[in-house]
Tab-separated table of C-alpha atoms in Angstrom:
chain	number	residue	atom	x	y	z
A	16	MET	CA	120.188	69.465	81.194
A	17	GLN	CA	116.883	68.254	79.833
A	18	LYS	CA	114.064	66.804	81.886
A	19	PRO	CA	114.925	63.354	83.320
A	20	THR	CA	112.849	60.401	82.195
A	21	LEU	CA	111.114	57.822	84.368
A	22	SER	CA	113.041	54.582	84.221
A	23	SER	CA	111.818	52.877	87.389
A	24	ALA	CA	109.759	49.732	86.930
A	25	THR	CA	108.935	49.411	90.627
A	26	THR	CA	105.470	49.532	92.118
A	27	ILE	CA	105.255	51.866	95.107
A	28	ALA	CA	102.817	51.905	98.031
A	29	ALA	CA	102.132	54.381	100.823
A	30	PRO	CA	99.315	55.711	102.995
A	31	ALA	CA	97.813	58.841	101.413
A	32	SER	CA	95.901	59.984	104.497
A	33	GLY	CA	96.694	60.753	108.106
A	34	SER	CA	96.345	58.075	110.766
A	35	GLY	CA	93.587	57.898	113.333
A	36	GLY	CA	90.589	58.861	111.183
A	37	ALA	CA	87.522	56.797	110.415
A	38	ILE	CA	88.766	55.976	106.897
A	39	ALA	CA	92.318	55.640	105.570
A	40	LEU	CA	93.572	55.650	101.983
A	41	ILE	CA	96.482	53.571	100.698
A	42	ARG	CA	97.918	54.122	97.236
A	43	LEU	CA	99.766	51.815	94.862
A	44	SER	CA	101.296	52.967	91.582
A	45	GLY	CA	103.379	51.097	89.034
A	46	PRO	CA	103.258	48.205	86.558
A	47	GLU	CA	102.265	45.598	89.172
A	48	ALA	CA	99.775	47.746	91.098
A	49	LEU	CA	96.706	45.745	90.032
A	50	SER	CA	98.253	42.298	90.422
A	51	ILE	CA	99.646	43.111	93.882
A	52	ALA	CA	96.314	44.555	95.013
A	53	GLU	CA	94.444	41.579	93.561
A	54	SER	CA	96.688	39.162	95.499
A	55	ILE	CA	95.285	40.436	98.818
A	56	PHE	CA	91.745	41.323	97.693
A	57	SER	CA	88.699	39.103	97.399
A	58	LYS	CA	87.638	40.399	93.970
A	59	PRO	CA	89.435	40.110	90.594
A	60	LEU	CA	91.090	43.354	89.474
A	61	ALA	CA	93.277	42.426	86.495
A	62	SER	CA	90.469	43.019	83.983
A	63	ALA	CA	88.773	45.846	85.902
A	64	LYS	CA	88.115	49.051	83.981
A	65	GLY	CA	89.509	52.393	85.041
A	66	TYR	CA	87.525	54.622	87.389
A	67	THR	CA	85.716	51.657	88.938
A	68	ALA	CA	85.328	50.919	92.649
A	69	HIS	CA	85.087	47.385	94.085
A	70	LEU	CA	83.834	46.370	97.544
A	71	GLY	CA	85.468	43.302	99.053
A	72	THR	CA	87.704	42.017	101.822
A	73	ILE	CA	91.444	42.144	102.370
A	74	ALA	CA	93.111	39.086	103.807
A	75	ASP	CA	96.556	37.684	104.540
A	76	GLY	CA	95.945	34.124	103.517
A	77	LYS	CA	93.107	32.945	105.769
A	78	ARG	CA	93.532	35.886	108.184
A	79	LEU	CA	90.909	38.538	107.453
A	80	LEU	CA	92.225	42.083	107.851
A	81	ASP	CA	89.421	44.396	106.780
A	82	GLU	CA	86.519	45.146	104.490
A	83	ALA	CA	87.571	47.791	101.957
A	84	ILE	CA	86.801	49.569	98.705
A	85	VAL	CA	89.446	49.322	95.991
A	86	THR	CA	89.396	51.921	93.207
A	87	VAL	CA	91.172	51.183	89.924
A	88	PHE	CA	92.872	53.764	87.701
A	89	ARG	CA	94.245	52.630	84.354
A	90	ALA	CA	97.358	54.107	82.748
A	91	PRO	CA	97.697	56.732	81.432
A	92	HIS	CA	94.491	58.087	82.989
A	93	SER	CA	95.660	58.249	86.585
A	94	TYR	CA	97.365	60.798	88.819
A	95	THR	CA	100.800	59.325	88.152
A	96	GLY	CA	100.111	58.233	84.573
A	97	GLU	CA	100.760	54.617	85.645
A	98	GLU	CA	98.559	51.700	86.644
A	99	MET	CA	97.219	52.791	90.008
A	100	VAL	CA	95.066	51.468	92.843
A	101	GLU	CA	93.639	53.219	95.898
A	102	ILE	CA	92.501	51.157	98.877
A	103	SER	CA	89.950	52.778	101.202
A	104	CYS	CA	90.032	50.880	104.477
A	105	HIS	CA	89.165	51.604	108.098
A	106	GLY	CA	91.443	54.165	109.716
A	107	SER	CA	92.944	52.025	112.453
A	108	THR	CA	96.731	52.475	112.548
A	109	TYR	CA	97.035	48.714	113.049
A	110	ILE	CA	94.952	47.959	109.931
A	111	VAL	CA	96.880	50.440	107.772
A	112	GLN	CA	100.259	49.087	108.852
A	113	GLU	CA	99.161	45.476	108.354
A	114	ILE	CA	97.910	46.187	104.812
A	115	LEU	CA	101.074	48.109	103.931
A	116	GLY	CA	103.247	45.297	105.271
A	117	LEU	CA	101.240	42.799	103.253
A	118	LEU	CA	101.608	44.862	100.062
A	119	VAL	CA	105.378	45.083	100.555
A	120	ARG	CA	105.619	41.323	101.062
A	121	ARG	CA	103.701	40.866	97.792
A	122	GLY	CA	106.213	42.986	95.852
A	123	ALA	CA	105.502	46.681	96.452
A	124	THR	CA	108.182	49.162	97.522
A	125	PRO	CA	107.465	51.794	100.199
A	126	ALA	CA	107.115	55.153	98.451
A	127	ALA	CA	109.538	57.967	99.169
A	128	ALA	CA	108.315	61.456	100.041
A	129	GLY	CA	106.611	63.013	97.015
A	130	GLU	CA	107.218	59.981	94.808
A	131	PHE	CA	103.675	59.799	93.434
A	132	THR	CA	103.795	63.449	92.321
A	133	ARG	CA	107.339	63.012	91.031
A	134	ARG	CA	106.121	60.187	88.798
A	135	ALA	CA	103.200	62.367	87.681
A	136	PHE	CA	105.725	65.019	86.610
A	137	LEU	CA	108.068	62.576	84.863
A	138	ASN	CA	105.124	60.990	83.030
A	139	GLY	CA	103.935	64.371	81.759
A	140	LYS	CA	100.794	64.622	83.896
A	141	LEU	CA	102.010	67.839	85.540
A	142	ASP	CA	104.746	70.326	84.833
A	143	LEU	CA	107.156	71.122	87.665
A	144	SER	CA	105.432	74.340	88.718
A	145	GLN	CA	102.130	72.460	88.977
A	146	ALA	CA	103.789	69.680	90.969
A	147	GLU	CA	105.189	72.215	93.442
A	148	ALA	CA	101.735	73.773	93.708
A	149	VAL	CA	100.410	70.420	94.965
A	150	ALA	CA	102.634	70.757	98.043
A	151	ASP	CA	101.598	74.388	98.459
A	152	LEU	CA	97.921	73.422	98.254
A	153	ILE	CA	98.350	70.801	100.973
A	154	ALA	CA	100.208	73.295	103.176
A	155	SER	CA	97.850	76.246	102.561
A	156	GLU	CA	96.516	77.757	105.786
A	157	SER	CA	94.407	80.595	104.392
A	158	GLY	CA	92.003	81.318	101.562
A	159	ALA	CA	94.572	83.478	99.744
A	160	ALA	CA	97.300	80.810	99.898
A	161	HIS	CA	94.763	78.212	98.748
A	162	ARG	CA	93.631	80.305	95.754
A	163	ILE	CA	97.190	80.972	94.579
A	164	ALA	CA	98.222	77.311	94.870
A	165	LEU	CA	95.042	76.087	93.152
A	166	ASN	CA	95.498	78.519	90.260
A	167	GLN	CA	99.078	77.381	89.798
A	168	MET	CA	98.196	73.682	90.095
A	169	ARG	CA	95.501	74.085	87.417
A	170	GLY	CA	98.127	75.434	85.018
A	171	GLY	CA	97.514	79.197	84.996
A	172	TYR	CA	101.182	79.935	85.650
A	173	ALA	CA	102.344	77.299	83.152
A	174	VAL	CA	100.152	78.766	80.385
A	175	GLU	CA	101.650	82.219	80.988
A	176	LEU	CA	105.216	80.900	80.801
A	177	ALA	CA	104.419	78.801	77.723
A	178	GLY	CA	103.208	81.934	75.941
A	179	LEU	CA	106.453	83.749	76.758
A	180	ARG	CA	108.530	80.774	75.614
A	181	ASP	CA	106.625	80.571	72.304
A	182	LYS	CA	107.391	84.232	71.575
A	183	LEU	CA	111.050	83.734	72.436
A	184	LEU	CA	111.289	80.627	70.275
A	185	HIS	CA	109.832	82.592	67.366
A	186	ILE	CA	112.439	85.320	67.813
A	187	THR	CA	115.391	82.981	68.102
A	188	SER	CA	114.220	80.926	65.105
A	189	LEU	CA	114.239	84.077	62.955
A	190	LEU	CA	117.679	85.056	64.207
A	191	GLU	CA	119.107	81.599	63.643
A	192	LEU	CA	117.563	81.481	60.176
A	193	GLU	CA	119.618	84.570	59.360
A	194	LEU	CA	122.755	82.638	60.306
A	195	ASP	CA	121.952	80.092	57.588
A	196	PHE	CA	121.949	82.947	55.070
A	197	SER	CA	124.815	84.934	56.568
A	198	GLU	CA	126.635	85.176	53.250
A	199	GLU	CA	123.626	86.896	51.660
A	200	ASP	CA	123.441	89.419	54.565
A	201	VAL	CA	119.671	88.903	54.927
A	202	GLU	CA	117.578	90.064	57.907
A	203	PHE	CA	114.365	88.133	58.523
A	204	ALA	CA	113.240	90.269	61.459
A	205	ASP	CA	113.035	94.006	61.937
A	206	ARG	CA	115.423	94.880	64.782
A	207	LYS	CA	113.166	97.575	66.290
A	208	GLU	CA	110.234	95.171	66.367
A	209	LEU	CA	112.423	92.557	68.046
A	210	GLN	CA	113.557	95.090	70.634
A	211	GLN	CA	109.950	95.969	71.435
A	212	LEU	CA	108.920	92.323	71.631
A	213	LEU	CA	111.812	91.498	73.971
A	214	ALA	CA	111.014	94.567	76.071
A	215	ASP	CA	107.379	93.403	76.388
A	216	ILE	CA	108.519	89.926	77.466
A	217	GLN	CA	110.960	91.455	79.931
A	218	GLY	CA	108.181	93.606	81.365
A	219	ARG	CA	106.028	90.543	81.971
A	220	CYS	CA	108.904	88.651	83.598
A	221	ARG	CA	109.528	91.617	85.885
A	222	THR	CA	105.852	91.831	86.800
A	223	LEU	CA	105.890	88.162	87.795
A	224	ALA	CA	109.147	88.603	89.735
A	225	ASP	CA	107.795	91.706	91.493
A	226	SER	CA	104.744	89.681	92.609
A	227	PHE	CA	107.021	87.447	94.702
A	228	ARG	CA	106.993	89.864	97.641
A	229	THR	CA	103.199	89.707	97.802
A	230	GLY	CA	103.148	85.982	97.048
A	231	ASN	CA	105.617	85.153	99.778
A	232	ILE	CA	103.569	87.156	102.272
A	233	LEU	CA	100.275	85.513	101.300
A	234	LYS	CA	101.807	82.032	101.264
A	235	ASN	CA	103.565	82.287	104.622
A	236	GLY	CA	101.351	84.855	106.314
A	237	VAL	CA	101.582	88.638	106.774
A	238	PRO	CA	104.135	89.329	109.535
A	239	VAL	CA	102.766	91.932	111.967
A	240	ALA	CA	105.096	93.159	114.720
A	241	ILE	CA	103.537	94.544	117.913
A	242	VAL	CA	106.023	97.033	119.347
A	243	GLY	CA	106.083	99.686	122.038
A	244	ALA	CA	107.418	100.548	125.460
A	245	PRO	CA	107.280	98.041	128.348
A	246	ASN	CA	103.818	97.762	129.910
A	247	ALA	CA	102.157	99.381	126.893
A	248	GLY	CA	99.823	96.379	126.675
A	249	LYS	CA	101.475	94.431	123.834
A	250	SER	CA	100.932	90.981	125.370
A	251	THR	CA	97.358	91.876	126.297
A	252	LEU	CA	96.766	92.986	122.700
A	253	LEU	CA	98.185	89.735	121.308
A	254	ASN	CA	95.947	87.687	123.617
A	255	ARG	CA	92.936	89.786	122.603
A	256	LEU	CA	93.684	89.414	118.859
A	257	ILE	CA	94.041	85.621	118.941
A	258	GLY	CA	91.293	85.078	121.507
A	259	GLU	CA	93.330	83.170	124.092
A	260	GLU	CA	95.823	83.745	126.895
A	261	ARG	CA	98.969	83.025	124.915
A	262	ALA	CA	101.352	85.692	126.264
A	263	ILE	CA	102.090	86.333	129.944
A	264	VAL	CA	100.576	89.608	131.141
A	265	SER	CA	102.225	91.314	134.105
A	266	GLU	CA	102.599	94.778	135.581
A	267	VAL	CA	106.332	94.117	135.878
A	268	ALA	CA	108.184	95.901	133.072
A	269	GLY	CA	110.259	93.686	130.779
A	270	THR	CA	108.200	90.494	131.244
A	271	THR	CA	108.444	89.637	127.531
A	272	ARG	CA	112.146	89.078	126.868
A	273	ASP	CA	111.797	87.233	123.562
A	274	PHE	CA	109.184	87.292	120.846
A	275	ILE	CA	105.972	85.237	120.827
A	276	GLU	CA	104.267	84.514	117.488
A	277	GLU	CA	100.673	83.457	116.853
A	278	SER	CA	98.485	83.463	113.725
A	279	ILE	CA	94.886	84.191	112.822
A	280	VAL	CA	93.090	84.341	109.466
A	281	LEU	CA	91.221	87.521	108.558
A	282	GLU	CA	89.137	87.637	105.369
A	283	GLY	CA	91.008	84.642	103.958
A	284	ILE	CA	94.494	86.040	104.682
A	285	ARG	CA	96.770	84.693	107.409
A	286	PHE	CA	98.348	87.258	109.737
A	287	ARG	CA	101.307	86.347	111.955
A	288	PHE	CA	101.248	88.547	115.054
A	289	ILE	CA	104.565	88.881	116.871
A	290	ASP	CA	104.575	90.094	120.479
A	291	THR	CA	108.006	91.584	121.117
A	292	ALA	CA	110.103	92.767	124.051
A	293	GLY	CA	109.394	96.318	125.174
A	294	LEU	CA	111.565	99.011	123.596
A	295	ARG	CA	113.619	100.881	126.193
A	296	HIS	CA	117.185	101.410	127.393
A	297	THR	CA	118.188	98.687	129.853
A	298	ASP	CA	121.289	97.331	131.590
A	299	ASP	CA	119.751	93.853	131.832
A	300	ARG	CA	121.709	91.733	129.333
A	301	ILE	CA	118.861	89.248	128.788
A	302	GLU	CA	116.274	91.959	128.238
A	303	ALA	CA	118.699	93.824	125.944
A	304	LEU	CA	119.061	90.679	123.838
A	305	GLY	CA	115.269	90.489	123.598
A	306	ILE	CA	115.138	94.111	122.444
A	307	GLU	CA	117.697	93.361	119.718
A	308	ARG	CA	115.502	90.488	118.535
A	309	THR	CA	112.538	92.859	118.576
A	310	LYS	CA	114.373	95.154	116.172
A	311	GLU	CA	115.265	92.217	113.907
A	312	ARG	CA	111.652	91.015	113.811
A	313	MET	CA	110.363	94.527	113.273
A	314	ALA	CA	112.698	94.988	110.299
A	315	ARG	CA	111.191	91.890	108.638
A	316	ALA	CA	107.554	92.766	109.410
A	317	GLN	CA	105.166	93.904	106.677
A	318	VAL	CA	103.006	95.765	109.219
A	319	VAL	CA	104.139	97.364	112.474
A	320	LEU	CA	101.661	98.114	115.248
A	321	LEU	CA	103.121	100.805	117.528
A	322	LEU	CA	101.215	100.542	120.797
A	323	ILE	CA	101.260	103.652	123.000
A	324	ALA	CA	99.651	103.746	126.436
A	325	GLU	CA	100.562	107.240	127.681
A	326	PRO	CA	99.037	110.526	126.447
A	327	PHE	CA	102.068	111.841	124.582
A	328	SER	CA	102.066	114.852	122.312
A	329	ALA	CA	102.051	114.445	118.531
A	330	ALA	CA	105.711	115.531	118.465
A	331	GLU	CA	106.657	112.765	120.924
A	332	VAL	CA	104.730	110.167	118.915
A	333	ARG	CA	106.537	111.329	115.754
A	334	ARG	CA	109.850	110.910	117.569
A	335	GLN	CA	108.929	107.354	118.550
A	336	ILE	CA	107.902	106.612	114.956
A	337	ALA	CA	111.225	107.946	113.661
A	338	GLU	CA	113.157	105.778	116.145
A	339	LEU	CA	111.531	102.676	114.676
A	340	GLY	CA	113.494	103.226	111.452
A	341	LEU	CA	110.863	101.615	109.209
A	342	SER	CA	111.366	101.270	105.463
A	343	PRO	CA	108.960	102.864	102.939
A	344	GLU	CA	107.544	99.411	102.119
A	345	GLN	CA	106.470	98.783	105.719
A	346	GLN	CA	103.050	99.889	106.899
A	347	LEU	CA	102.656	101.521	110.309
A	348	ILE	CA	99.544	101.696	112.451
A	349	VAL	CA	99.714	103.694	115.680
A	350	LEU	CA	97.472	102.191	118.346
A	351	LEU	CA	96.442	104.418	121.242
A	352	ASN	CA	95.821	101.973	124.072
A	353	LYS	CA	93.599	102.837	127.044
A	354	ASN	CA	91.319	104.726	124.694
A	355	ASP	CA	89.637	106.686	127.490
A	356	ILE	CA	92.758	108.820	128.186
A	357	TRP	CA	93.388	110.041	124.622
A	358	ASP	CA	92.106	112.882	122.491
A	359	THR	CA	92.196	110.568	119.483
A	360	ALA	CA	90.747	112.929	116.894
A	361	ASP	CA	93.314	115.680	117.523
A	362	LEU	CA	96.274	113.313	117.542
A	363	ALA	CA	95.097	111.525	114.393
A	364	HIS	CA	94.815	114.918	112.677
A	365	ASP	CA	98.312	115.924	113.816
A	366	LEU	CA	99.794	112.636	112.540
A	367	THR	CA	98.103	112.745	109.114
A	368	GLY	CA	100.574	111.421	106.575
A	369	SER	CA	102.782	109.767	109.214
A	370	ALA	CA	100.640	106.762	110.133
A	371	ARG	CA	97.137	105.411	110.474
A	372	VAL	CA	95.925	106.085	114.026
A	373	LEU	CA	93.406	103.934	115.906
A	374	SER	CA	92.283	104.012	119.517
A	375	LEU	CA	91.454	100.848	121.422
A	376	SER	CA	91.527	99.134	124.752
A	377	ALA	CA	93.544	95.921	124.776
A	378	ARG	CA	92.109	95.133	128.209
A	379	THR	CA	88.384	95.483	127.386
A	380	GLY	CA	88.519	94.697	123.651
A	381	VAL	CA	87.123	98.035	122.492
A	382	GLY	CA	88.464	98.795	118.995
A	383	ILE	CA	89.913	95.322	118.367
A	384	GLU	CA	87.417	94.481	115.616
A	385	GLU	CA	88.164	97.799	113.897
A	386	LEU	CA	91.873	96.958	113.968
A	387	LYS	CA	91.203	93.536	112.418
A	388	GLN	CA	89.076	95.163	109.713
A	389	VAL	CA	91.807	97.702	108.874
A	390	LEU	CA	94.408	94.926	108.593
A	391	ALA	CA	92.164	92.801	106.367
A	392	GLU	CA	91.367	95.749	104.088
A	393	LYS	CA	95.065	96.452	103.504
A	394	PHE	CA	95.481	93.032	101.871
A	395	ALA	CA	91.927	92.348	100.680
A	396	HIS	CA	92.634	92.478	96.924
A	397	ARG	CA	95.856	90.481	96.951
A	398	GLY	CA	95.857	86.885	95.808
A	399	GLU	CA	92.597	87.076	93.866
A	400	ALA	CA	91.662	83.969	91.888
A	401	ASP	CA	92.587	85.358	88.458
A	402	THR	CA	95.898	86.921	89.528
A	403	LEU	CA	99.194	85.189	88.736
A	404	ILE	CA	101.462	85.538	91.750
A	405	VAL	CA	104.882	83.974	92.283
A	406	THR	CA	105.237	82.313	95.698
A	407	ASN	CA	108.229	80.040	95.108
A	408	VAL	CA	111.769	81.321	95.682
A	409	ARG	CA	113.103	78.946	93.011
A	410	HIS	CA	110.784	80.503	90.434
A	411	TYR	CA	111.692	84.001	91.626
A	412	ASP	CA	115.400	83.302	91.180
A	413	ALA	CA	114.840	81.882	87.669
A	414	LEU	CA	112.785	84.960	86.681
A	415	LEU	CA	115.550	87.293	87.873
A	416	ARG	CA	118.125	85.407	85.806
A	417	ALA	CA	115.769	85.462	82.804
A	418	ASP	CA	115.397	89.231	83.255
A	419	ASP	CA	119.178	89.671	83.240
A	420	ALA	CA	119.509	87.664	80.022
A	421	LEU	CA	116.670	89.647	78.408
A	422	ALA	CA	118.402	92.907	79.328
A	423	ARG	CA	121.584	91.680	77.649
A	424	ALA	CA	119.630	90.618	74.544
A	425	VAL	CA	117.932	94.029	74.262
A	426	THR	CA	121.301	95.783	74.635
A	427	ALA	CA	122.843	93.523	71.991
A	428	LEU	CA	120.055	94.405	69.548
A	429	LYS	CA	120.387	98.135	70.243
A	430	ASN	CA	124.128	97.964	69.644
A	431	GLY	CA	123.726	96.046	66.389
A	432	LEU	CA	125.599	92.951	67.596
A	433	PRO	CA	125.534	89.806	65.432
A	434	ALA	CA	122.436	87.611	65.424
A	435	ASP	CA	124.252	84.641	67.008
A	436	LEU	CA	125.127	86.676	70.121
A	437	VAL	CA	121.532	87.885	70.508
A	438	SER	CA	120.235	84.362	69.940
A	439	GLU	CA	122.540	82.994	72.648
A	440	GLU	CA	121.079	85.399	75.220
A	441	ILE	CA	117.546	84.414	74.212
A	442	ARG	CA	118.471	80.750	74.621
A	443	GLN	CA	119.557	81.615	78.175
A	444	VAL	CA	116.127	83.155	78.815
A	445	LEU	CA	114.463	79.999	77.479
A	446	HIS	CA	116.691	77.928	79.743
A	447	HIS	CA	115.735	79.875	82.882
A	448	LEU	CA	111.994	79.818	82.106
A	449	GLY	CA	112.285	76.107	81.325
A	450	GLU	CA	113.739	75.546	84.792
A	451	ILE	CA	110.473	76.786	86.314
A	452	THR	CA	108.191	74.384	84.439
A	453	GLY	CA	110.669	71.510	84.313
A	454	GLU	CA	111.590	71.421	80.638
A	455	ILE	CA	115.126	71.950	81.957
A	456	THR	CA	116.014	70.302	85.259
A	457	THR	CA	118.291	67.814	87.035
A	458	ASP	CA	117.837	64.866	89.351
A	459	ASP	CA	119.353	66.918	92.187
A	460	ILE	CA	116.753	69.655	91.758
A	461	LEU	CA	113.927	67.117	91.627
A	462	GLY	CA	115.253	65.343	94.702
A	463	ASN	CA	115.330	68.601	96.637
A	464	ILE	CA	111.811	69.593	95.547
A	465	PHE	CA	110.032	66.295	96.161
A	466	SER	CA	111.836	65.502	99.414
A	467	LYS	CA	109.724	68.289	100.972
A	468	PHE	CA	106.464	66.514	100.083
A	469	CYS	CA	104.593	64.277	102.489
A	470	ILE	CA	104.647	60.498	102.074
A	471	GLY	CA	101.754	59.316	99.911
A	472	LYS	CA	101.652	62.444	97.725
């Protein structure tokens, strides 16, 4: 299905800022935005030029509500592509609600979640990937997540996909031209060159799809599981890392029976530290359930911190590492707590190739900054400003389906199948890439995407 068109003639209004601040912003967008705003404002707006700001008062008849600045944006040169007005008033919740109520009584409709950005998409101001990046930008909690969302919102991702689509359109046009001359048995494109071109496009799609693992981590935070035996100092370490007493610290073994999660940002990257139940054999059903959850969280972690507080031999530490059952993609750091009881250098040498080894004291804070530095360095070059990274599961799914169709097209070319069969597979690739940017979409998909936006955006 092709991209839906904007058919609504309503004018929408909503607050575009949080309540309780010194200044609040209220947006109107639609054909009657200027006339509705003018009906409550002390200055004429109908003939106002775009990108102009007007100081005046807002009143409900003779009842003065506030002094405000009204900014005018003329279609199509506005965020939504429609006639648009932004009212900057004082941030009192009472004032904002009174102005909104007044706008509704004068003909505006309360905006649904994401409706301003949805209109921007439908009016061609943004493609769908850029629109989704707006929500990601608002939700970004680290420098890396911010950079990725900003790059996507500014069209870097869209330009890449447009280039791939142009190449595919060129290929399919040549193949379909052959169909018009099928009786003459003419080939307009060298099959080996087409195979190579499709293989190059497939390689780029796979690179983008493979970036999803990194993108998902940078968008949502790097999950770091703190594991170890009871009383190893896991809760103390979590408190030390985040700089506050978040987890209960006790000499009683098994105090942490479920996981506790807290986040910090290191070098622009968000890390989600998970304090887990101590790993041991137990007959306590509640503690055993906590240990099972520890294993589940550990399996999903990108980094595992194995905290050890007793001077074990290298062989015993290797045994504990093996029992964790980590995958090759997971990174392990062995932390030797109570640093004054360890021969760190010898153990680190014995464990070379098994894990990075650091000594620290969760109680005093010795070695904590080194641990933070090591974590930051592991992810320092991910999410750089000029790197295209996929962070959206919808895009990831579309890229996987495009890759499958490309593989079928390459196979069809190798096997000398007719041009119409190859062209059909390429059209499927175009369809899946078009789903990402919104050339191909449905109202249901749009409703699902924009329902996750905040009101006023």
